[in-house]
CSV table of C-alpha atoms in Angstrom, one decimal:
chain,number,residue,atom,x,y,z
A,1,MET,CA,18.8,12.5,4.9
A,2,THR,CA,15.7,12.1,2.9
A,3,PRO,CA,16.4,10.8,-1.2
A,4,ARG,CA,15.1,13.3,-3.3
A,5,ILE,CA,12.8,11.3,-6.6
A,6,ASP,CA,12.9,13.6,-9.1
A,7,THR,CA,8.8,13.4,-10.7
A,8,THR,CA,9.1,16.6,-13.0
A,9,PRO,CA,9.7,14.5,-16.5
A,10,LEU,CA,6.5,12.8,-15.6
A,11,VAL,CA,4.9,16.1,-14.3
A,12,GLY,CA,5.0,17.8,-17.4
A,13,GLU,CA,3.9,14.5,-19.3
A,14,ALA,CA,0.9,14.8,-18.2
A,15,LEU,CA,0.5,18.4,-18.3
A,16,ASN,CA,1.5,17.8,-22.1
A,17,ALA,CA,-1.6,15.2,-22.7
A,18,LEU,CA,-3.9,17.6,-20.5
A,19,ARG,CA,-3.2,20.4,-23.3
A,20,ALA,CA,-3.5,17.1,-26.1
A,21,ALA,CA,-6.0,16.1,-24.8
A,22,THR,CA,-8.7,18.6,-23.7
A,23,GLY,CA,-6.1,22.9,-24.7
A,24,LEU,CA,-5.8,23.0,-21.5
A,25,GLU,CA,-2.2,25.1,-20.5
A,26,GLY,CA,-1.3,23.4,-17.2
A,27,LYS,CA,2.4,25.3,-15.4
A,28,ALA,CA,3.7,23.6,-12.1
A,29,LYS,CA,6.2,24.4,-9.7
A,30,PRO,CA,8.1,22.3,-7.3
A,31,VAL,CA,7.3,23.1,-4.0
A,32,PRO,CA,10.9,23.0,-2.6
A,33,THR,CA,10.3,20.8,1.1
A,34,GLY,CA,8.3,17.9,-1.0
A,35,ALA,CA,10.2,16.1,-4.0
A,36,ARG,CA,6.6,15.1,-4.6
A,37,GLU,CA,3.9,18.1,-4.3
A,38,PHE,CA,3.9,20.9,-7.1
A,39,VAL,CA,2.1,24.1,-7.4
A,40,VAL,CA,0.0,23.5,-10.5
A,41,ALA,CA,-1.9,26.0,-12.3
A,42,VAL,CA,-4.7,24.9,-15.0
A,43,LYS,CA,-5.7,27.8,-17.1
A,44,HIS,CA,-9.2,28.5,-19.4
A,45,LYS,CA,-10.8,31.8,-21.9
A,46,GLY,CA,-8.6,34.0,-18.9
A,47,THR,CA,-9.7,32.4,-15.8
A,48,THR,CA,-6.8,30.3,-13.9
A,49,TRP,CA,-7.6,27.9,-10.7
A,50,ARG,CA,-4.4,26.3,-8.4
A,51,PHE,CA,-4.1,23.1,-7.8
A,52,ASP,CA,-1.7,21.9,-4.0
A,53,ALA,CA,-0.8,18.6,-6.8
A,54,THR,CA,1.0,15.1,-5.4
A,55,VAL,CA,2.7,13.3,-7.7
A,56,ARG,CA,1.5,9.2,-7.3
A,57,PRO,CA,3.6,7.4,-9.9
A,58,TRP,CA,1.9,3.7,-9.4
A,59,LEU,CA,-1.8,5.0,-8.6
A,60,THR,CA,-2.6,0.7,-7.0
A,61,GLN,CA,-5.9,0.1,-5.5
A,62,ALA,CA,-4.0,0.4,-2.2
A,63,GLU,CA,-2.3,4.3,-3.4
A,64,LEU,CA,-6.0,5.7,-3.7
A,65,GLY,CA,-6.4,3.8,0.0
A,66,ILE,CA,-4.1,6.5,1.5
A,67,LEU,CA,-5.4,9.4,-1.0
A,68,LYS,CA,-8.7,9.1,0.4
A,69,VAL,CA,-7.3,9.3,3.9
A,70,GLU,CA,-5.1,12.1,3.2
A,71,TYR,CA,-7.7,13.5,0.9
A,72,ALA,CA,-10.4,13.6,3.8
A,73,GLY,CA,-8.1,15.1,6.1
A,74,ARG,CA,-7.1,18.2,4.0
A,75,PRO,CA,-11.0,18.8,2.5
A,76,ALA,CA,-10.1,22.2,1.9
A,77,LEU,CA,-6.8,22.3,-0.4
A,78,ARG,CA,-7.8,22.4,-4.3
A,79,ARG,CA,-5.5,18.7,-5.3
A,80,LEU,CA,-5.0,17.5,-7.6
A,81,LEU,CA,-3.7,14.3,-8.2
A,82,ILE,CA,-1.3,12.6,-10.8
A,83,THR,CA,0.5,9.8,-12.5
A,84,ARG,CA,1.0,7.7,-15.1
A,85,LEU,CA,-1.9,6.2,-15.8
A,86,VAL,CA,-5.8,6.2,-13.9
A,87,THR,CA,-8.2,3.0,-14.8
A,88,PRO,CA,-11.3,3.6,-16.1
A,89,ASP,CA,-12.4,2.7,-12.7
A,90,HIS,CA,-9.5,4.4,-10.8
A,91,ALA,CA,-11.0,7.3,-12.1
A,92,ASP,CA,-14.6,6.9,-11.2
A,93,GLN,CA,-13.3,6.3,-7.5
A,94,LEU,CA,-12.5,9.6,-8.1
A,95,ARG,CA,-14.5,11.7,-9.5
A,96,LYS,CA,-16.6,10.6,-6.3
A,97,MET,CA,-13.9,11.6,-3.7
A,98,GLY,CA,-13.9,15.0,-5.8
A,99,LEU,CA,-10.1,14.6,-6.2
A,100,PRO,CA,-9.2,16.2,-9.5
A,101,PHE,CA,-6.5,14.5,-11.4
A,102,ILE,CA,-4.2,14.0,-14.3
A,103,ASP,CA,-2.5,11.1,-16.5
A,104,THR,CA,0.5,11.0,-18.8
A,105,HIS,CA,-2.1,9.7,-20.9
A,106,GLY,CA,-4.8,12.5,-21.6
A,107,ASN,CA,-7.2,11.2,-19.0
A,108,ALA,CA,-8.3,13.6,-16.6
A,109,PHE,CA,-10.7,15.0,-14.5
A,110,PHE,CA,-11.9,18.4,-12.9
A,111,ASP,CA,-15.0,20.1,-11.0
A,112,GLU,CA,-14.6,23.5,-10.6
A,113,LYS,CA,-16.5,26.4,-11.0
A,114,GLY,CA,-16.3,27.0,-14.8
A,115,LEU,CA,-13.6,23.7,-15.5
A,116,HIS,CA,-16.2,20.8,-15.9
A,117,VAL,CA,-13.4,17.9,-17.4
A,118,PHE,CA,-13.8,14.1,-17.6
A,119,VAL,CA,-11.8,11.9,-20.4
A,120,VAL,CA,-11.5,8.7,-18.8
A,121,GLY,CA,-10.2,5.7,-21.3
A,122,LYS,CA,-7.5,6.3,-22.4
A,123,GLY,CA,-3.3,4.8,-22.5
A,124,LYS,CA,-3.8,1.3,-22.6
A,125,GLY,CA,-3.6,-2.1,-20.1
A,126,GLY,CA,-6.5,-1.8,-17.0
A,127,GLY,CA,-4.5,-2.8,-14.6
A,128,ALA,CA,-3.4,-1.1,-12.0
A,129,GLY,CA,0.3,0.5,-13.4
A,130,VAL,CA,3.0,-0.6,-11.5
A,131,PRO,CA,6.1,-0.4,-12.5
A,132,ARG,CA,8.1,-3.9,-13.5
A,133,GLY,CA,11.4,-2.3,-11.0
A,134,THR,CA,13.8,-4.4,-8.5
A,135,LEU,CA,12.3,-3.5,-5.3
A,136,ILE,CA,8.4,-5.2,-7.1
A,137,GLN,CA,9.3,-7.8,-7.9
A,138,PRO,CA,7.5,-11.0,-4.7
A,139,GLY,CA,10.8,-11.4,-3.8
A,140,ALA,CA,12.0,-8.5,-3.0
A,141,LEU,CA,8.9,-7.7,-1.4
A,142,LYS,CA,9.5,-10.3,0.6
A,143,VAL,CA,12.7,-8.5,1.6
A,144,LEU,CA,11.8,-5.4,1.4
A,145,PHE,CA,9.0,-6.2,3.8
A,146,ALA,CA,11.8,-8.4,6.8
A,147,ILE,CA,13.9,-5.4,6.1
A,148,LEU,CA,10.9,-1.9,7.2
A,149,CYS,CA,10.3,-4.3,10.8
A,150,ASN,CA,13.2,-5.0,11.6
A,151,PRO,CA,14.7,-1.7,11.7
A,152,GLY,CA,18.9,-2.5,11.5
A,153,LEU,CA,18.5,-5.8,9.8
A,154,GLU,CA,19.0,-3.9,6.5
A,155,GLY,CA,23.3,-3.5,7.6
A,156,GLY,CA,22.7,-7.0,8.7
A,157,THR,CA,25.0,-9.9,6.4
A,158,HIS,CA,23.3,-11.2,3.1
A,159,GLN,CA,23.0,-14.7,4.7
A,160,ALA,CA,21.4,-13.0,8.2
A,161,ILE,CA,18.9,-11.6,5.4
A,162,ARG,CA,18.1,-14.6,3.6
A,163,ASP,CA,17.7,-15.9,7.3
A,164,ALA,CA,14.8,-13.8,8.3
A,165,THR,CA,12.5,-14.1,4.3
A,166,GLY,CA,13.7,-17.5,2.6
A,167,VAL,CA,14.9,-15.2,-0.4
A,168,GLY,CA,18.1,-16.3,-2.1
A,169,ILE,CA,21.5,-14.5,-2.0
A,170,GLY,CA,21.1,-13.0,-5.5
A,171,THR,CA,17.9,-11.5,-4.6
A,172,ILE,CA,18.6,-9.9,-1.8
A,173,ASN,CA,21.9,-8.4,-3.1
A,174,ARG,CA,19.6,-6.6,-6.0
A,175,LEU,CA,18.0,-4.7,-4.2
A,176,LEU,CA,19.7,-3.8,-2.0
A,177,GLN,CA,21.6,-1.8,-5.3
A,178,ALA,CA,18.7,-1.1,-5.8
A,179,LEU,CA,17.8,0.4,-2.4
A,180,GLU,CA,21.1,2.5,-3.0
A,181,ALA,CA,21.0,3.4,-6.9
A,182,GLU,CA,17.7,5.3,-5.5
A,183,ARG,CA,18.9,6.5,-2.2
A,184,PHE,CA,17.3,4.5,0.5
A,185,LEU,CA,20.2,2.8,1.0
A,186,LEU,CA,23.2,4.3,2.6
A,187,LYS,CA,26.3,2.7,1.8
A,188,PHE,CA,29.4,3.5,5.0
A,189,LYS,CA,33.0,3.2,5.1
A,190,GLY,CA,32.6,1.0,7.7
A,191,GLY,CA,30.9,-1.7,4.9
A,192,GLY,CA,27.9,-1.1,7.7
A,193,ARG,CA,24.4,-0.1,6.1
A,194,GLU,CA,21.2,2.5,6.9
A,195,LEU,CA,17.3,2.5,5.5
A,196,HIS,CA,15.9,5.3,4.8
A,197,GLY,CA,12.7,7.1,3.0
A,198,LYS,CA,11.3,5.0,5.1
A,199,LYS,CA,7.7,6.4,5.6
A,200,GLU,CA,8.3,6.0,0.7
A,201,LEU,CA,9.0,2.7,1.0
A,202,ILE,CA,6.6,1.5,3.2
A,203,THR,CA,4.2,3.6,0.8
A,204,THR,CA,5.9,2.0,-2.0
A,205,TRP,CA,5.6,-1.9,0.0
A,206,THR,CA,2.0,-1.6,0.9
A,207,THR,CA,1.2,-0.4,-3.2
A,208,ALA,CA,2.9,-3.0,-4.7
A,209,TYR,CA,1.8,-6.4,-2.1
A,210,PRO,CA,-2.3,-6.8,-2.3
A,211,LEU,CA,-0.8,-6.5,-6.8
A,212,ARG,CA,2.6,-8.9,-6.8
A,213,LEU,CA,2.7,-10.6,-3.8
A,214,ARG,CA,-0.2,-11.7,-1.8
A,215,PRO,CA,-2.4,-13.9,-4.9
A,216,LYS,CA,0.7,-16.1,-4.4
A,217,LEU,CA,0.2,-17.3,-1.0
A,218,LEU,CA,-3.5,-18.1,-1.5
A,219,LEU,CA,-3.8,-21.2,-0.4
A,220,GLY,CA,-7.7,-21.7,0.1
A,221,ARG,CA,-10.5,-19.7,1.1
A,222,PHE,CA,-13.5,-20.9,3.3
A,223,LYS,CA,-16.8,-21.2,4.8
A,224,ALA,CA,-17.7,-21.9,8.4
A,225,ALA,CA,-21.0,-22.8,10.1
A,226,ASN,CA,-20.5,-20.2,13.1
A,227,ASP,CA,-19.8,-17.0,12.1
A,228,ASN,CA,-17.4,-16.4,15.2
A,229,TRP,CA,-15.5,-19.3,15.3
A,230,TRP,CA,-12.5,-17.1,15.0
A,231,ARG,CA,-13.6,-15.4,18.8
A,232,GLU,CA,-12.4,-19.3,20.6
A,233,GLU,CA,-9.2,-20.3,19.1
A,234,GLU,CA,-5.7,-19.1,19.6
A,235,PRO,CA,-4.1,-20.1,15.7
A,236,VAL,CA,-0.6,-19.6,17.2
A,237,THR,CA,-1.5,-23.1,18.1
A,238,TYR,CA,-1.6,-23.5,14.4
A,239,GLY,CA,1.5,-22.3,13.7
A,240,ALA,CA,-0.7,-19.6,12.4
A,241,GLN,CA,-1.5,-15.6,13.2
A,242,TRP,CA,-4.6,-14.0,12.5
A,243,GLY,CA,-3.9,-11.1,9.5
A,244,GLY,CA,-6.6,-8.7,7.9
A,245,GLU,CA,-9.8,-7.4,9.1
A,246,THR,CA,-8.8,-10.2,11.8
A,247,GLY,CA,-6.0,-8.8,12.4
A,248,GLY,CA,-6.8,-5.3,12.2
A,249,TYR,CA,-10.0,-5.9,14.8
A,250,PHE,CA,-7.5,-7.6,18.0
A,251,LEU,CA,-5.5,-5.0,17.3
A,252,THR,CA,-7.8,-2.4,17.8
A,253,ASN,CA,-10.4,-3.3,19.4
A,254,TYR,CA,-12.4,-1.3,16.7
A,255,LEU,CA,-13.5,-3.4,13.5
A,256,LYS,CA,-16.8,-5.5,12.7
A,257,LEU,CA,-15.1,-8.3,11.0
A,258,GLN,CA,-16.9,-9.7,7.7
A,259,ASN,CA,-13.2,-11.6,6.7
A,260,VAL,CA,-11.6,-13.1,8.5
A,261,THR,CA,-7.3,-14.3,7.2
A,262,LEU,CA,-5.0,-16.3,8.4
A,263,TYR,CA,-1.6,-16.8,7.6
A,264,VAL,CA,0.6,-19.6,8.3
A,265,ASP,CA,2.9,-22.1,8.3
A,266,LYS,CA,1.0,-24.9,6.3
A,267,MET,CA,-2.6,-25.7,6.1
A,268,PRO,CA,-3.8,-26.2,8.7
A,269,THR,CA,-6.3,-29.4,8.5
A,270,GLU,CA,-6.7,-30.2,12.2
A,271,LEU,CA,-8.7,-26.1,13.1
A,272,ILE,CA,-10.3,-26.3,10.3
A,273,ILE,CA,-11.5,-30.2,10.5
A,274,LYS,CA,-12.7,-28.7,14.4
A,275,GLN,CA,-14.5,-25.4,13.2
A,276,ARG,CA,-15.7,-27.4,10.2
A,277,LEU,CA,-15.2,-25.1,7.2
A,278,HIS,CA,-15.1,-25.8,3.8
A,279,ALA,CA,-13.8,-25.3,0.9
A,280,ASP,CA,-15.3,-21.8,-1.2
A,281,PRO,CA,-14.1,-20.2,-3.9
A,282,ASN,CA,-16.4,-17.1,-2.1
A,283,GLY,CA,-15.5,-17.6,1.9
A,284,GLU,CA,-15.7,-15.1,3.6
A,285,ILE,CA,-12.5,-17.3,5.3
A,286,GLU,CA,-8.5,-16.9,2.9
A,287,ILE,CA,-5.8,-19.1,4.4
A,288,LEU,CA,-2.4,-17.3,2.5
A,289,LYS,CA,0.9,-19.3,3.0
A,290,ARG,CA,3.4,-17.1,5.9
A,291,PHE,CA,6.6,-15.9,3.2
A,292,TRP,CA,8.2,-14.3,6.4
A,293,ASP,CA,10.8,-16.0,8.5
A,294,PHE,CA,11.8,-14.3,11.3
A,295,ARG,CA,9.7,-13.2,14.7
A,296,LEU,CA,8.9,-10.3,16.0
A,297,ASP,CA,8.3,-8.9,19.6
A,298,LEU,CA,5.3,-7.9,18.4
A,299,PRO,CA,1.5,-5.8,20.6
A,300,ARG,CA,-0.3,-9.8,19.9
A,301,PRO,CA,1.4,-13.0,19.4
A,302,ASP,CA,-1.9,-14.3,17.6
A,303,THR,CA,-1.4,-12.0,15.0
A,304,VAL,CA,0.3,-10.5,11.6
A,305,PRO,CA,3.4,-7.8,12.0
A,306,PRO,CA,1.0,-4.3,12.3
A,307,LEU,CA,3.0,-3.5,8.0
A,308,LEU,CA,0.9,-6.3,7.1
A,309,VAL,CA,-2.6,-6.0,8.7
A,310,TYR,CA,-2.0,-2.4,7.1
A,311,ALA,CA,-1.5,-4.0,3.9
A,312,ASP,CA,-4.2,-6.4,4.0
A,313,LEU,CA,-6.9,-3.7,5.3
A,314,MET,CA,-5.7,-0.7,3.0
A,315,ALA,CA,-6.0,-2.9,-0.4
A,316,THR,CA,-9.3,-3.2,0.2
A,317,ARG,CA,-12.3,-0.5,-0.9
A,318,ASP,CA,-14.4,-0.1,2.9
A,319,ASP,CA,-13.9,3.0,4.3
A,320,ARG,CA,-14.8,1.6,8.1
A,321,ASN,CA,-10.8,-0.7,7.2
A,322,ILE,CA,-9.0,1.9,5.9
A,323,GLU,CA,-10.1,4.6,8.8
A,324,THR,CA,-8.5,1.0,10.8
A,325,ALA,CA,-5.8,1.0,9.1
A,326,THR,CA,-4.9,4.7,9.7
A,327,ARG,CA,-5.8,3.8,13.3
A,328,ILE,CA,-2.6,1.2,12.8
A,329,TYR,CA,-0.1,3.0,11.2
A,330,GLU,CA,-0.3,5.5,13.9
A,331,THR,CA,0.2,3.2,16.9
A,332,HIS,CA,2.3,0.4,15.4
A,333,ILE,CA,4.3,1.6,12.3
A,334,ALA,CA,4.8,5.6,12.9
A,335,ARG,CA,7.0,5.1,14.9
A,336,PHE,CA,9.9,2.8,13.1
A,337,VAL,CA,9.7,5.5,10.5
A,338,GLY,CA,11.8,8.6,12.7
A,339,LYS,CA,13.1,11.4,10.7
A,340,THR,CA,13.9,9.5,7.4
């Protein structure tokens, strides 16, 4: 059972905003196979253009990375993105991708024969437009990460989830209630719970993590005298693991690094002294606080869970990082998604 999220009102609101801003008339018909998929017909001067539309309510940089991968894989289709708000920066990126869009504020982009539209700058808020729902609060993101990385943990006791996350029982309870309300969590009469819609939840987590939780974890940035210092180290010696591009490199042997990311239990002073790392707010080395308390049977014990590496890479604007993230998803994450 996959949760059905009714995005039809958002689509109608975006089409009304398109008409008000440009005079273009649009109609949408849901696609039965996808809760967020529609066929949209746009009419102008007697001509109709039809688009395979996808709804992404909350557009962020990570979500743009995901769209870029999907769009590159299906270039022959006439695609359309529908979302709540496209900021000027995101609009520019979508235009460079050649991906048409409309939002609920009247911002729009089309570049078809006889249909050339680019409206940008409407609507308040220069941020990413992420909802302030329970699922994306920092504490809830910690819990959701643990549940996604540990299949079956959602059926455990609140204390078991607390032991894996360090998050308070109140936050855990609110998250579980929100998951159940949005039909991501099924409760059985015997008291058990089962997570559904994992692919959707992974997208939600990947989108929200760089914005709502990651900035709070930064302990410091550094520069190194030796660019290859990380090749010589075993981070677990210092209670640390590689994330970001470094984690992507070790999980795929594919990525050429520009930045080094470490997740740590505490600041690795011994490592900093040994490798002569010096503090620099613009340094290529970032050290972040580990926010989970569970241990997994990982592909490599010196890297963080693949979902976190994936999120770190997708949050960048680097094509090679996004390609590496896709490999990590296919190799290490997709098998946990299953049919739900």
